[in-house]
Amino acid sequence: MSHQPATVRTITDRLDAVGNVTKANTKGYSVGSAAMACFLLFSAFIDEVNIISPKKFHVVDITTPEVFLGGLLGSMCVFVFTSWALSAVGNAAQDVIQEVRRQFADNPGLLEGEGQPDYKLCVEIVARAGLREMIRPGLLSVLAPIITGFIFKYAGVIQGKELLGAKVICAFLMFSTSTGILMALFLNNGGGAWDNAKKYIETGALGGKGSEAHKAAVTGDTVGDPCKDTAGPSIHILIKLLSTITLVLAPLFID
């Protein structure tokens, strides 16, 4: 597109590969800081419950069926959030593809470099799709701990189990945080590895461009980009948001 010599692409590909590695390292630090923040918020949640409630607790027993179920819901929340984030990228990309095809059909001269495409409309489509597709993951991160806490709070009242809602929320936070940390590390590093694998094959290794290995690597890169650039970094925010919401709304989960 820029009519630069092939050597420019070789240099920029190497820089991109190095950038993927350094970006994965920085995201590792980000995951670590998110884990520390969640640990502190989790401790603050238990302290707040003990301050508000006359009944004290310092240990969460996951052998209790309701508490273990709350932990499973926390882990499931991470996977559902990840799937919705990946789907959002695919939906936004599909909208852009349809618009590009429309512009090519309306103005065939674009394929020969004649005329200018409407870049502004594509940027607008991406911006609108990004905001629209993040509604579901956003609602999930906000409503999941609230609904879980309320359901088990009243279940504890019916069964005569004190602070069941707060204990279930503790398990919810513990499981979602641990699952989120591992999932974020996997997505950040796996996505970067898939991207770099394609660049490595394009240097001529394993058959180079056009080989079966290259076709597989292109598919891996297509999946890896939303993993390392969307879903992985978003999980950092998810686990911190879950801990913050439960801390702020802690009085609602105490019977």
Short mmCIF file of C-alpha atoms in Angstrom, two decimals:
data_model
loop_
_atom_site.label_atom_id
_atom_site.label_comp_id
_atom_site.label_asym_id
_atom_site.label_seq_id
_atom_site.Cartn_x
_atom_site.Cartn_y
_atom_site.Cartn_z
CA MET A 1 0.00 0.00 0.00
CA SER A 2 2.80 2.43 0.82
CA HIS A 3 4.95 1.28 -2.15
CA GLN A 4 7.94 0.66 0.12
CA PRO A 5 10.67 -1.91 -0.73
CA ALA A 6 10.37 -5.46 0.65
CA THR A 7 13.17 -4.83 3.14
CA VAL A 8 10.92 -2.41 5.03
CA ARG A 9 8.36 -5.16 5.63
CA THR A 10 11.11 -7.49 6.89
CA ILE A 11 12.32 -4.92 9.41
CA THR A 12 8.83 -3.99 10.61
CA ASP A 13 7.89 -7.66 11.03
CA ARG A 14 10.89 -8.14 13.31
CA LEU A 15 9.95 -5.07 15.30
CA ASP A 16 6.38 -6.34 15.56
CA ALA A 17 7.59 -9.71 16.84
CA VAL A 18 9.75 -8.05 19.49
CA GLY A 19 6.83 -5.81 20.39
CA ASN A 20 4.58 -8.83 20.93
CA VAL A 21 7.07 -10.28 23.40
CA THR A 22 7.55 -7.03 25.32
CA LYS A 23 3.80 -6.47 25.33
CA ALA A 24 3.25 -9.92 26.82
CA ASN A 25 5.79 -9.09 29.54
CA THR A 26 4.08 -5.83 30.43
CA LYS A 27 0.72 -7.60 30.54
CA GLY A 28 2.28 -10.08 32.93
CA TYR A 29 3.08 -7.21 35.28
CA SER A 30 -0.48 -5.97 34.81
CA VAL A 31 -1.88 -9.37 35.78
CA GLY A 32 0.34 -9.40 38.85
CA SER A 33 -0.85 -5.98 39.96
CA ALA A 34 -4.47 -6.98 39.36
CA ALA A 35 -3.97 -10.13 41.44
CA MET A 36 -2.48 -8.11 44.30
CA ALA A 37 -5.30 -5.58 44.13
CA CYS A 38 -7.91 -8.34 44.19
CA PHE A 39 -6.24 -9.98 47.18
CA LEU A 40 -6.32 -6.72 49.13
CA LEU A 41 -9.93 -6.03 48.13
CA PHE A 42 -10.89 -9.56 49.14
CA SER A 43 -9.34 -9.07 52.57
CA ALA A 44 -11.10 -5.73 52.87
CA PHE A 45 -14.41 -7.40 52.01
CA ILE A 46 -14.03 -9.91 54.87
CA ASP A 47 -13.05 -7.12 57.26
CA GLU A 48 -16.05 -5.04 56.26
CA VAL A 49 -18.41 -7.98 56.74
CA ASN A 50 -16.96 -8.63 60.19
CA ILE A 51 -17.39 -4.96 61.11
CA ILE A 52 -21.01 -4.79 59.99
CA SER A 53 -22.22 -8.22 61.10
CA PRO A 54 -22.35 -9.39 64.74
CA LYS A 55 -21.48 -12.86 63.44
CA LYS A 56 -17.77 -13.07 62.55
CA PHE A 57 -16.01 -15.35 60.09
CA HIS A 58 -12.40 -15.61 58.95
CA VAL A 59 -12.38 -18.90 57.03
CA VAL A 60 -14.36 -19.84 53.92
CA ASP A 61 -15.21 -23.55 53.82
CA ILE A 62 -15.53 -24.61 50.18
CA THR A 63 -16.75 -28.07 51.24
CA THR A 64 -20.10 -26.40 51.87
CA PRO A 65 -22.13 -27.11 48.71
CA GLU A 66 -23.47 -23.55 48.36
CA VAL A 67 -20.02 -22.03 48.82
CA PHE A 68 -18.48 -24.40 46.28
CA LEU A 69 -21.28 -23.61 43.82
CA GLY A 70 -20.57 -19.90 44.24
CA GLY A 71 -16.92 -20.55 43.42
CA LEU A 72 -17.90 -22.43 40.26
CA LEU A 73 -20.09 -19.50 39.23
CA GLY A 74 -17.09 -17.20 39.68
CA SER A 75 -14.94 -19.36 37.41
CA MET A 76 -17.74 -19.62 34.85
CA CYS A 77 -18.06 -15.84 34.82
CA VAL A 78 -14.49 -15.53 33.52
CA PHE A 79 -15.08 -17.99 30.68
CA VAL A 80 -18.37 -16.40 29.64
CA PHE A 81 -16.77 -12.94 29.70
CA THR A 82 -13.89 -14.19 27.56
CA SER A 83 -16.19 -15.78 24.99
CA TRP A 84 -18.27 -12.61 24.70
CA ALA A 85 -15.15 -10.47 24.30
CA LEU A 86 -13.86 -12.72 21.50
CA SER A 87 -17.28 -12.71 19.83
CA ALA A 88 -17.35 -8.92 19.99
CA VAL A 89 -14.16 -8.72 17.93
CA GLY A 90 -15.57 -11.10 15.33
CA ASN A 91 -18.85 -9.19 15.06
CA ALA A 92 -17.08 -5.83 14.68
CA ALA A 93 -14.73 -7.27 12.06
CA GLN A 94 -17.67 -8.66 10.11
CA ASP A 95 -19.31 -5.23 10.05
CA VAL A 96 -16.10 -3.72 8.63
CA ILE A 97 -15.82 -6.47 6.00
CA GLN A 98 -19.35 -5.80 4.80
CA GLU A 99 -18.63 -2.08 4.52
CA VAL A 100 -15.37 -2.67 2.61
CA ARG A 101 -17.14 -4.97 0.19
CA ARG A 102 -19.84 -2.34 -0.32
CA GLN A 103 -17.26 0.34 -1.11
CA PHE A 104 -15.49 -1.96 -3.59
CA ALA A 105 -18.80 -2.74 -5.29
CA ASP A 106 -19.83 0.91 -5.49
CA ASN A 107 -16.38 2.13 -6.59
CA PRO A 108 -14.45 -0.60 -8.50
CA GLY A 109 -11.62 1.88 -9.13
CA LEU A 110 -10.48 1.42 -5.53
CA LEU A 111 -8.95 -1.93 -6.47
CA GLU A 112 -6.68 -0.19 -8.99
CA GLY A 113 -5.71 2.60 -6.61
CA GLU A 114 -8.06 5.14 -8.17
CA GLY A 115 -9.96 7.34 -5.74
CA GLN A 116 -9.99 7.38 -1.96
CA PRO A 117 -12.00 4.97 0.21
CA ASP A 118 -14.21 6.28 3.00
CA TYR A 119 -11.94 5.61 5.98
CA LYS A 120 -14.09 7.69 8.31
CA LEU A 121 -17.07 5.37 7.93
CA CYS A 122 -14.98 2.30 8.78
CA VAL A 123 -13.62 3.98 11.89
CA GLU A 124 -17.15 4.94 12.91
CA ILE A 125 -18.34 1.35 12.43
CA VAL A 126 -15.54 0.03 14.63
CA ALA A 127 -16.23 2.61 17.35
CA ARG A 128 -19.96 1.91 17.38
CA ALA A 129 -19.47 -1.85 17.31
CA GLY A 130 -16.94 -1.68 20.13
CA LEU A 131 -19.33 0.18 22.39
CA ARG A 132 -22.31 -1.98 21.41
CA GLU A 133 -20.56 -5.30 21.84
CA MET A 134 -19.19 -4.42 25.29
CA ILE A 135 -22.66 -4.02 26.79
CA ARG A 136 -23.08 -7.72 27.57
CA PRO A 137 -19.63 -8.26 29.13
CA GLY A 138 -20.06 -5.06 31.14
CA LEU A 139 -23.43 -6.11 32.51
CA LEU A 140 -22.05 -9.56 33.33
CA SER A 141 -19.20 -8.17 35.41
CA VAL A 142 -21.54 -5.86 37.33
CA LEU A 143 -24.61 -8.04 37.80
CA ALA A 144 -23.06 -11.50 38.29
CA PRO A 145 -21.72 -10.92 41.85
CA ILE A 146 -24.82 -8.95 42.87
CA ILE A 147 -27.27 -11.62 41.72
CA THR A 148 -25.15 -14.42 43.19
CA GLY A 149 -24.91 -12.67 46.55
CA PHE A 150 -28.63 -11.96 46.75
CA ILE A 151 -29.68 -15.49 45.79
CA PHE A 152 -27.49 -17.19 48.36
CA LYS A 153 -28.23 -14.57 50.99
CA TYR A 154 -31.91 -15.48 50.95
CA ALA A 155 -31.06 -19.16 50.57
CA GLY A 156 -29.11 -18.83 53.80
CA VAL A 157 -32.06 -17.14 55.50
CA ILE A 158 -34.36 -19.97 54.48
CA GLN A 159 -31.91 -22.67 55.57
CA GLY A 160 -30.87 -20.87 58.74
CA LYS A 161 -27.23 -20.52 57.63
CA GLU A 162 -25.81 -17.21 58.80
CA LEU A 163 -23.69 -15.11 56.40
CA LEU A 164 -24.14 -17.65 53.62
CA GLY A 165 -24.38 -14.87 51.02
CA ALA A 166 -21.11 -13.29 52.17
CA LYS A 167 -19.32 -16.65 52.24
CA VAL A 168 -20.54 -17.53 48.77
CA ILE A 169 -19.33 -14.16 47.50
CA CYS A 170 -15.92 -14.86 49.04
CA ALA A 171 -15.73 -18.12 47.10
CA PHE A 172 -16.99 -16.33 44.00
CA LEU A 173 -14.13 -13.84 44.28
CA MET A 174 -11.46 -16.43 45.05
CA PHE A 175 -12.35 -18.68 42.13
CA SER A 176 -12.93 -15.86 39.64
CA THR A 177 -9.63 -14.21 40.56
CA SER A 178 -7.55 -17.38 40.31
CA THR A 179 -9.26 -18.44 37.08
CA GLY A 180 -8.98 -14.93 35.65
CA ILE A 181 -5.24 -14.71 36.35
CA LEU A 182 -4.53 -18.01 34.61
CA MET A 183 -6.86 -17.22 31.71
CA ALA A 184 -5.32 -13.77 31.20
CA LEU A 185 -1.78 -15.20 31.19
CA PHE A 186 -2.82 -17.87 28.70
CA LEU A 187 -4.53 -15.42 26.35
CA ASN A 188 -1.79 -12.80 26.52
CA ASN A 189 1.09 -15.19 25.91
CA GLY A 190 -0.76 -17.60 23.62
CA GLY A 191 -2.01 -14.81 21.38
CA GLY A 192 1.46 -13.32 21.04
CA ALA A 193 2.96 -16.74 20.33
CA TRP A 194 0.44 -17.39 17.53
CA ASP A 195 1.21 -14.00 16.01
CA ASN A 196 4.97 -14.56 16.13
CA ALA A 197 4.59 -18.09 14.75
CA LYS A 198 3.06 -16.67 11.58
CA LYS A 199 5.88 -14.15 11.23
CA TYR A 200 8.45 -16.88 11.75
CA ILE A 201 6.96 -19.02 8.99
CA GLU A 202 6.81 -16.01 6.66
CA THR A 203 10.60 -15.71 6.95
CA GLY A 204 10.82 -18.98 5.00
CA ALA A 205 10.76 -21.52 7.82
CA LEU A 206 8.56 -24.64 7.61
CA GLY A 207 7.74 -24.06 3.97
CA GLY A 208 7.25 -20.30 4.06
CA LYS A 209 4.28 -18.46 2.63
CA GLY A 210 1.63 -20.58 0.92
CA SER A 211 2.52 -23.77 2.79
CA GLU A 212 0.11 -25.71 4.95
CA ALA A 213 1.99 -24.53 8.02
CA HIS A 214 1.51 -20.93 6.91
CA LYS A 215 -2.23 -21.45 6.36
CA ALA A 216 -2.55 -22.85 9.87
CA ALA A 217 -0.46 -19.99 11.28
CA VAL A 218 -2.71 -17.41 9.60
CA THR A 219 -5.70 -18.99 11.33
CA GLY A 220 -3.80 -18.97 14.62
CA ASP A 221 -2.90 -15.30 14.16
CA THR A 222 -6.52 -14.44 13.42
CA VAL A 223 -7.55 -16.05 16.71
CA GLY A 224 -4.50 -14.80 18.60
CA ASP A 225 -5.06 -11.11 17.93
CA PRO A 226 -8.37 -10.85 19.86
CA CYS A 227 -6.91 -13.09 22.55
CA LYS A 228 -3.88 -10.89 23.27
CA ASP A 229 -5.41 -7.50 22.45
CA THR A 230 -9.01 -7.79 23.70
CA ALA A 231 -9.94 -10.72 25.92
CA GLY A 232 -6.66 -11.03 27.83
CA PRO A 233 -6.29 -7.39 28.93
CA SER A 234 -10.04 -7.15 29.63
CA ILE A 235 -9.84 -9.90 32.24
CA HIS A 236 -7.51 -7.70 34.32
CA ILE A 237 -10.35 -5.20 34.60
CA LEU A 238 -12.95 -7.91 35.15
CA ILE A 239 -11.39 -9.40 38.27
CA LYS A 240 -10.71 -5.98 39.81
CA LEU A 241 -14.24 -4.84 39.03
CA LEU A 242 -15.76 -7.94 40.64
CA SER A 243 -13.78 -7.33 43.84
CA THR A 244 -14.63 -3.62 43.90
CA ILE A 245 -18.36 -4.15 43.39
CA THR A 246 -18.59 -6.76 46.13
CA LEU A 247 -16.66 -4.54 48.53
CA VAL A 248 -18.90 -1.53 47.87
CA LEU A 249 -22.10 -3.55 48.14
CA ALA A 250 -20.99 -5.78 51.04
CA PRO A 251 -23.85 -4.66 53.37
CA LEU A 252 -26.38 -6.04 50.86
CA PHE A 253 -25.03 -9.57 51.20
CA ILE A 254 -25.34 -9.71 55.00
CA ASP A 255 -28.56 -11.17 56.38
#
